[in-house]
């Protein structure tokens, strides 16, 4: 596997996860792909004309040296699926990222005690207190947290971790050079001191709606358990919970009032078999068989 060619390929327009999978299936050494015509790209990779034109242009004009210089300038490390230090927890999910970009403390990726946390962007006071009650004892025991840097529960989980001098990973739905939401730029900088910013999108990739559900598989895939704190019946948090279940991870949910819309999703998860959580011991007991 030519690592440099894979990274360059990952920066080409039209080269999504499935496209790269298709390329690797027919050209595992990434030698012939750089020689194909537009017509051959459309035929072999089933690309439409627009995507094949963009891809063909980028694959010939992008420079790996220039790409590398950009990431070195911003102190960003690049991991590919074929690197020995690629996160083991992600390697065996159904659709592991081909390339990951990270800024901060790489040791966060190998911490043995970790929990993913997701929830509503508009939490209630009770939801925030519930998160603190459950998470603080874990942080005191040295657990690492993973979340998505979104407003609300995500932000509170990252901040709680930093308050306890812990390590946290923020998985972005954009490139590291386009942190979203902008209101969390300062938090993102704080995270890089002891934790990690992580993204499967090239540096300048802007936030797009479809990328956030896509990145959720990384949030759930990095740990053995995902905690959901306040989620409506249709929400990104439930997508993450579904991803966790598909990956064979444990799903934990904080229950709430049947009259509260923010609890409708978590209550439904419990109906479907998620572990009801009232205190940290509920998570520790469940995951003690794993760690």
PDB file of N, CA and C in Angstrom, residues 111 113-115 117 131-146 156-168 280 284:
ATOM      1  N   UNK A 111      -6.055   4.992  25.311  1.00  0.00           N
ATOM      2  CA  UNK A 111      -6.426   4.876  26.719  1.00  0.00           C
ATOM      3  C   UNK A 111      -7.437   3.751  26.902  1.00  0.00           C
ATOM      4  N   UNK A 113      -9.594   2.921  29.389  1.00  0.00           N
ATOM      5  CA  UNK A 113     -10.882   3.209  30.005  1.00  0.00           C
ATOM      6  C   UNK A 113     -11.514   4.414  29.314  1.00  0.00           C
ATOM      7  N   UNK A 114     -12.597   4.190  28.590  1.00  0.00           N
ATOM      8  CA  UNK A 114     -13.180   5.280  27.821  1.00  0.00           C
ATOM      9  C   UNK A 114     -14.674   5.065  27.620  1.00  0.00           C
ATOM     10  N   UNK A 115     -15.388   6.171  27.419  1.00  0.00           N
ATOM     11  CA  UNK A 115     -16.836   6.141  27.220  1.00  0.00           C
ATOM     12  C   UNK A 115     -17.212   7.228  26.213  1.00  0.00           C
ATOM     13  N   UNK A 117     -20.065   9.804  24.728  1.00  0.00           N
ATOM     14  CA  UNK A 117     -21.207  10.514  25.310  1.00  0.00           C
ATOM     15  C   UNK A 117     -21.865  11.382  24.247  1.00  0.00           C
ATOM     16  N   UNK A 131     -25.805  14.156  33.772  1.00  0.00           N
ATOM     17  CA  UNK A 131     -24.509  13.865  33.165  1.00  0.00           C
ATOM     18  C   UNK A 131     -23.390  14.002  34.183  1.00  0.00           C
ATOM     19  N   UNK A 132     -23.427  15.062  34.969  1.00  0.00           N
ATOM     20  CA  UNK A 132     -22.394  15.278  35.982  1.00  0.00           C
ATOM     21  C   UNK A 132     -22.394  14.154  37.019  1.00  0.00           C
ATOM     22  N   UNK A 133     -23.579  13.741  37.466  1.00  0.00           N
ATOM     23  CA  UNK A 133     -23.667  12.691  38.472  1.00  0.00           C
ATOM     24  C   UNK A 133     -23.054  11.389  37.972  1.00  0.00           C
ATOM     25  N   UNK A 134     -23.297  11.077  36.721  1.00  0.00           N
ATOM     26  CA  UNK A 134     -22.810   9.811  36.162  1.00  0.00           C
ATOM     27  C   UNK A 134     -21.348   9.904  35.751  1.00  0.00           C
ATOM     28  N   UNK A 135     -20.980  11.032  35.140  1.00  0.00           N
ATOM     29  CA  UNK A 135     -19.646  11.124  34.557  1.00  0.00           C
ATOM     30  C   UNK A 135     -18.552  11.440  35.574  1.00  0.00           C
ATOM     31  N   UNK A 136     -18.835  12.273  36.565  1.00  0.00           N
ATOM     32  CA  UNK A 136     -17.778  12.681  37.497  1.00  0.00           C
ATOM     33  C   UNK A 136     -17.050  11.508  38.153  1.00  0.00           C
ATOM     34  N   UNK A 137     -17.759  10.471  38.657  1.00  0.00           N
ATOM     35  CA  UNK A 137     -17.036   9.343  39.257  1.00  0.00           C
ATOM     36  C   UNK A 137     -16.134   8.615  38.255  1.00  0.00           C
ATOM     37  N   UNK A 138     -16.547   8.561  36.994  1.00  0.00           N
ATOM     38  CA  UNK A 138     -15.711   7.925  35.972  1.00  0.00           C
ATOM     39  C   UNK A 138     -14.448   8.747  35.731  1.00  0.00           C
ATOM     40  N   UNK A 139     -14.611  10.056  35.675  1.00  0.00           N
ATOM     41  CA  UNK A 139     -13.465  10.929  35.453  1.00  0.00           C
ATOM     42  C   UNK A 139     -12.488  10.858  36.618  1.00  0.00           C
ATOM     43  N   UNK A 140     -13.011  10.718  37.814  1.00  0.00           N
ATOM     44  CA  UNK A 140     -12.144  10.590  38.990  1.00  0.00           C
ATOM     45  C   UNK A 140     -11.335   9.296  38.952  1.00  0.00           C
ATOM     46  N   UNK A 141     -11.821   8.326  38.198  1.00  0.00           N
ATOM     47  CA  UNK A 141     -11.108   7.046  38.043  1.00  0.00           C
ATOM     48  C   UNK A 141     -10.210   7.045  36.809  1.00  0.00           C
ATOM     49  N   UNK A 142     -10.134   8.199  36.113  1.00  0.00           N
ATOM     50  CA  UNK A 142      -9.223   8.317  34.987  1.00  0.00           C
ATOM     51  C   UNK A 142      -9.788   7.933  33.636  1.00  0.00           C
ATOM     52  N   UNK A 143     -11.104   7.899  33.515  1.00  0.00           N
ATOM     53  CA  UNK A 143     -11.702   7.539  32.238  1.00  0.00           C
ATOM     54  C   UNK A 143     -11.544   8.666  31.224  1.00  0.00           C
ATOM     55  N   UNK A 144     -11.398   8.281  29.957  1.00  0.00           N
ATOM     56  CA  UNK A 144     -11.343   9.214  28.848  1.00  0.00           C
ATOM     57  C   UNK A 144     -12.730   9.293  28.210  1.00  0.00           C
ATOM     58  N   UNK A 145     -13.104  10.471  27.693  1.00  0.00           N
ATOM     59  CA  UNK A 145     -14.408  10.635  27.072  1.00  0.00           C
ATOM     60  C   UNK A 145     -14.265  10.936  25.579  1.00  0.00           C
ATOM     61  N   UNK A 146     -15.292  10.537  24.835  1.00  0.00           N
ATOM     62  CA  UNK A 146     -15.360  10.819  23.397  1.00  0.00           C
ATOM     63  C   UNK A 146     -16.716  11.445  23.114  1.00  0.00           C
ATOM     64  N   UNK A 156     -20.720  19.918  27.270  1.00  0.00           N
ATOM     65  CA  UNK A 156     -20.635  19.743  28.727  1.00  0.00           C
ATOM     66  C   UNK A 156     -19.754  18.545  29.077  1.00  0.00           C
ATOM     67  N   UNK A 157     -19.832  17.482  28.291  1.00  0.00           N
ATOM     68  CA  UNK A 157     -18.992  16.303  28.546  1.00  0.00           C
ATOM     69  C   UNK A 157     -17.515  16.639  28.360  1.00  0.00           C
ATOM     70  N   UNK A 158     -17.188  17.356  27.295  1.00  0.00           N
ATOM     71  CA  UNK A 158     -15.792  17.763  27.086  1.00  0.00           C
ATOM     72  C   UNK A 158     -15.309  18.669  28.216  1.00  0.00           C
ATOM     73  N   UNK A 159     -16.137  19.628  28.587  1.00  0.00           N
ATOM     74  CA  UNK A 159     -15.727  20.583  29.623  1.00  0.00           C
ATOM     75  C   UNK A 159     -15.568  19.918  30.981  1.00  0.00           C
ATOM     76  N   UNK A 160     -16.472  19.004  31.329  1.00  0.00           N
ATOM     77  CA  UNK A 160     -16.356  18.275  32.588  1.00  0.00           C
ATOM     78  C   UNK A 160     -15.038  17.499  32.638  1.00  0.00           C
ATOM     79  N   UNK A 161     -14.710  16.869  31.513  1.00  0.00           N
ATOM     80  CA  UNK A 161     -13.474  16.093  31.457  1.00  0.00           C
ATOM     81  C   UNK A 161     -12.259  16.977  31.684  1.00  0.00           C
ATOM     82  N   UNK A 162     -12.228  18.109  31.025  1.00  0.00           N
ATOM     83  CA  UNK A 162     -11.100  19.026  31.181  1.00  0.00           C
ATOM     84  C   UNK A 162     -11.025  19.575  32.597  1.00  0.00           C
ATOM     85  N   UNK A 163     -12.179  19.816  33.226  1.00  0.00           N
ATOM     86  CA  UNK A 163     -12.217  20.302  34.603  1.00  0.00           C
ATOM     87  C   UNK A 163     -11.558  19.312  35.552  1.00  0.00           C
ATOM     88  N   UNK A 164     -11.697  18.017  35.226  1.00  0.00           N
ATOM     89  CA  UNK A 164     -11.082  16.963  36.043  1.00  0.00           C
ATOM     90  C   UNK A 164      -9.672  16.614  35.570  1.00  0.00           C
ATOM     91  N   UNK A 165      -9.111  17.486  34.715  1.00  0.00           N
ATOM     92  CA  UNK A 165      -7.762  17.260  34.161  1.00  0.00           C
ATOM     93  C   UNK A 165      -7.679  15.947  33.409  1.00  0.00           C
ATOM     94  N   UNK A 166      -8.786  15.573  32.782  1.00  0.00           N
ATOM     95  CA  UNK A 166      -8.830  14.326  32.036  1.00  0.00           C
ATOM     96  C   UNK A 166      -8.571  14.539  30.559  1.00  0.00           C
ATOM     97  N   UNK A 167      -8.670  13.444  29.824  1.00  0.00           N
ATOM     98  CA  UNK A 167      -8.427  13.466  28.388  1.00  0.00           C
ATOM     99  C   UNK A 167      -9.739  13.216  27.654  1.00  0.00           C
ATOM    100  N   UNK A 168      -9.995  13.999  26.616  1.00  0.00           N
ATOM    101  CA  UNK A 168     -11.230  13.865  25.857  1.00  0.00           C
ATOM    102  C   UNK A 168     -10.942  13.964  24.363  1.00  0.00           C
ATOM    103  N   UNK A 280     -22.876   6.027  38.007  1.00  0.00           N
ATOM    104  CA  UNK A 280     -21.681   5.533  37.326  1.00  0.00           C
ATOM    105  C   UNK A 280     -21.505   4.028  37.485  1.00  0.00           C
ATOM    106  N   UNK A 284     -19.916   1.014  35.115  1.00  0.00           N
ATOM    107  CA  UNK A 284     -18.743   0.266  35.563  1.00  0.00           C
ATOM    108  C   UNK A 284     -19.043  -1.228  35.643  1.00  0.00           C
TER     109      UNK A 284
END
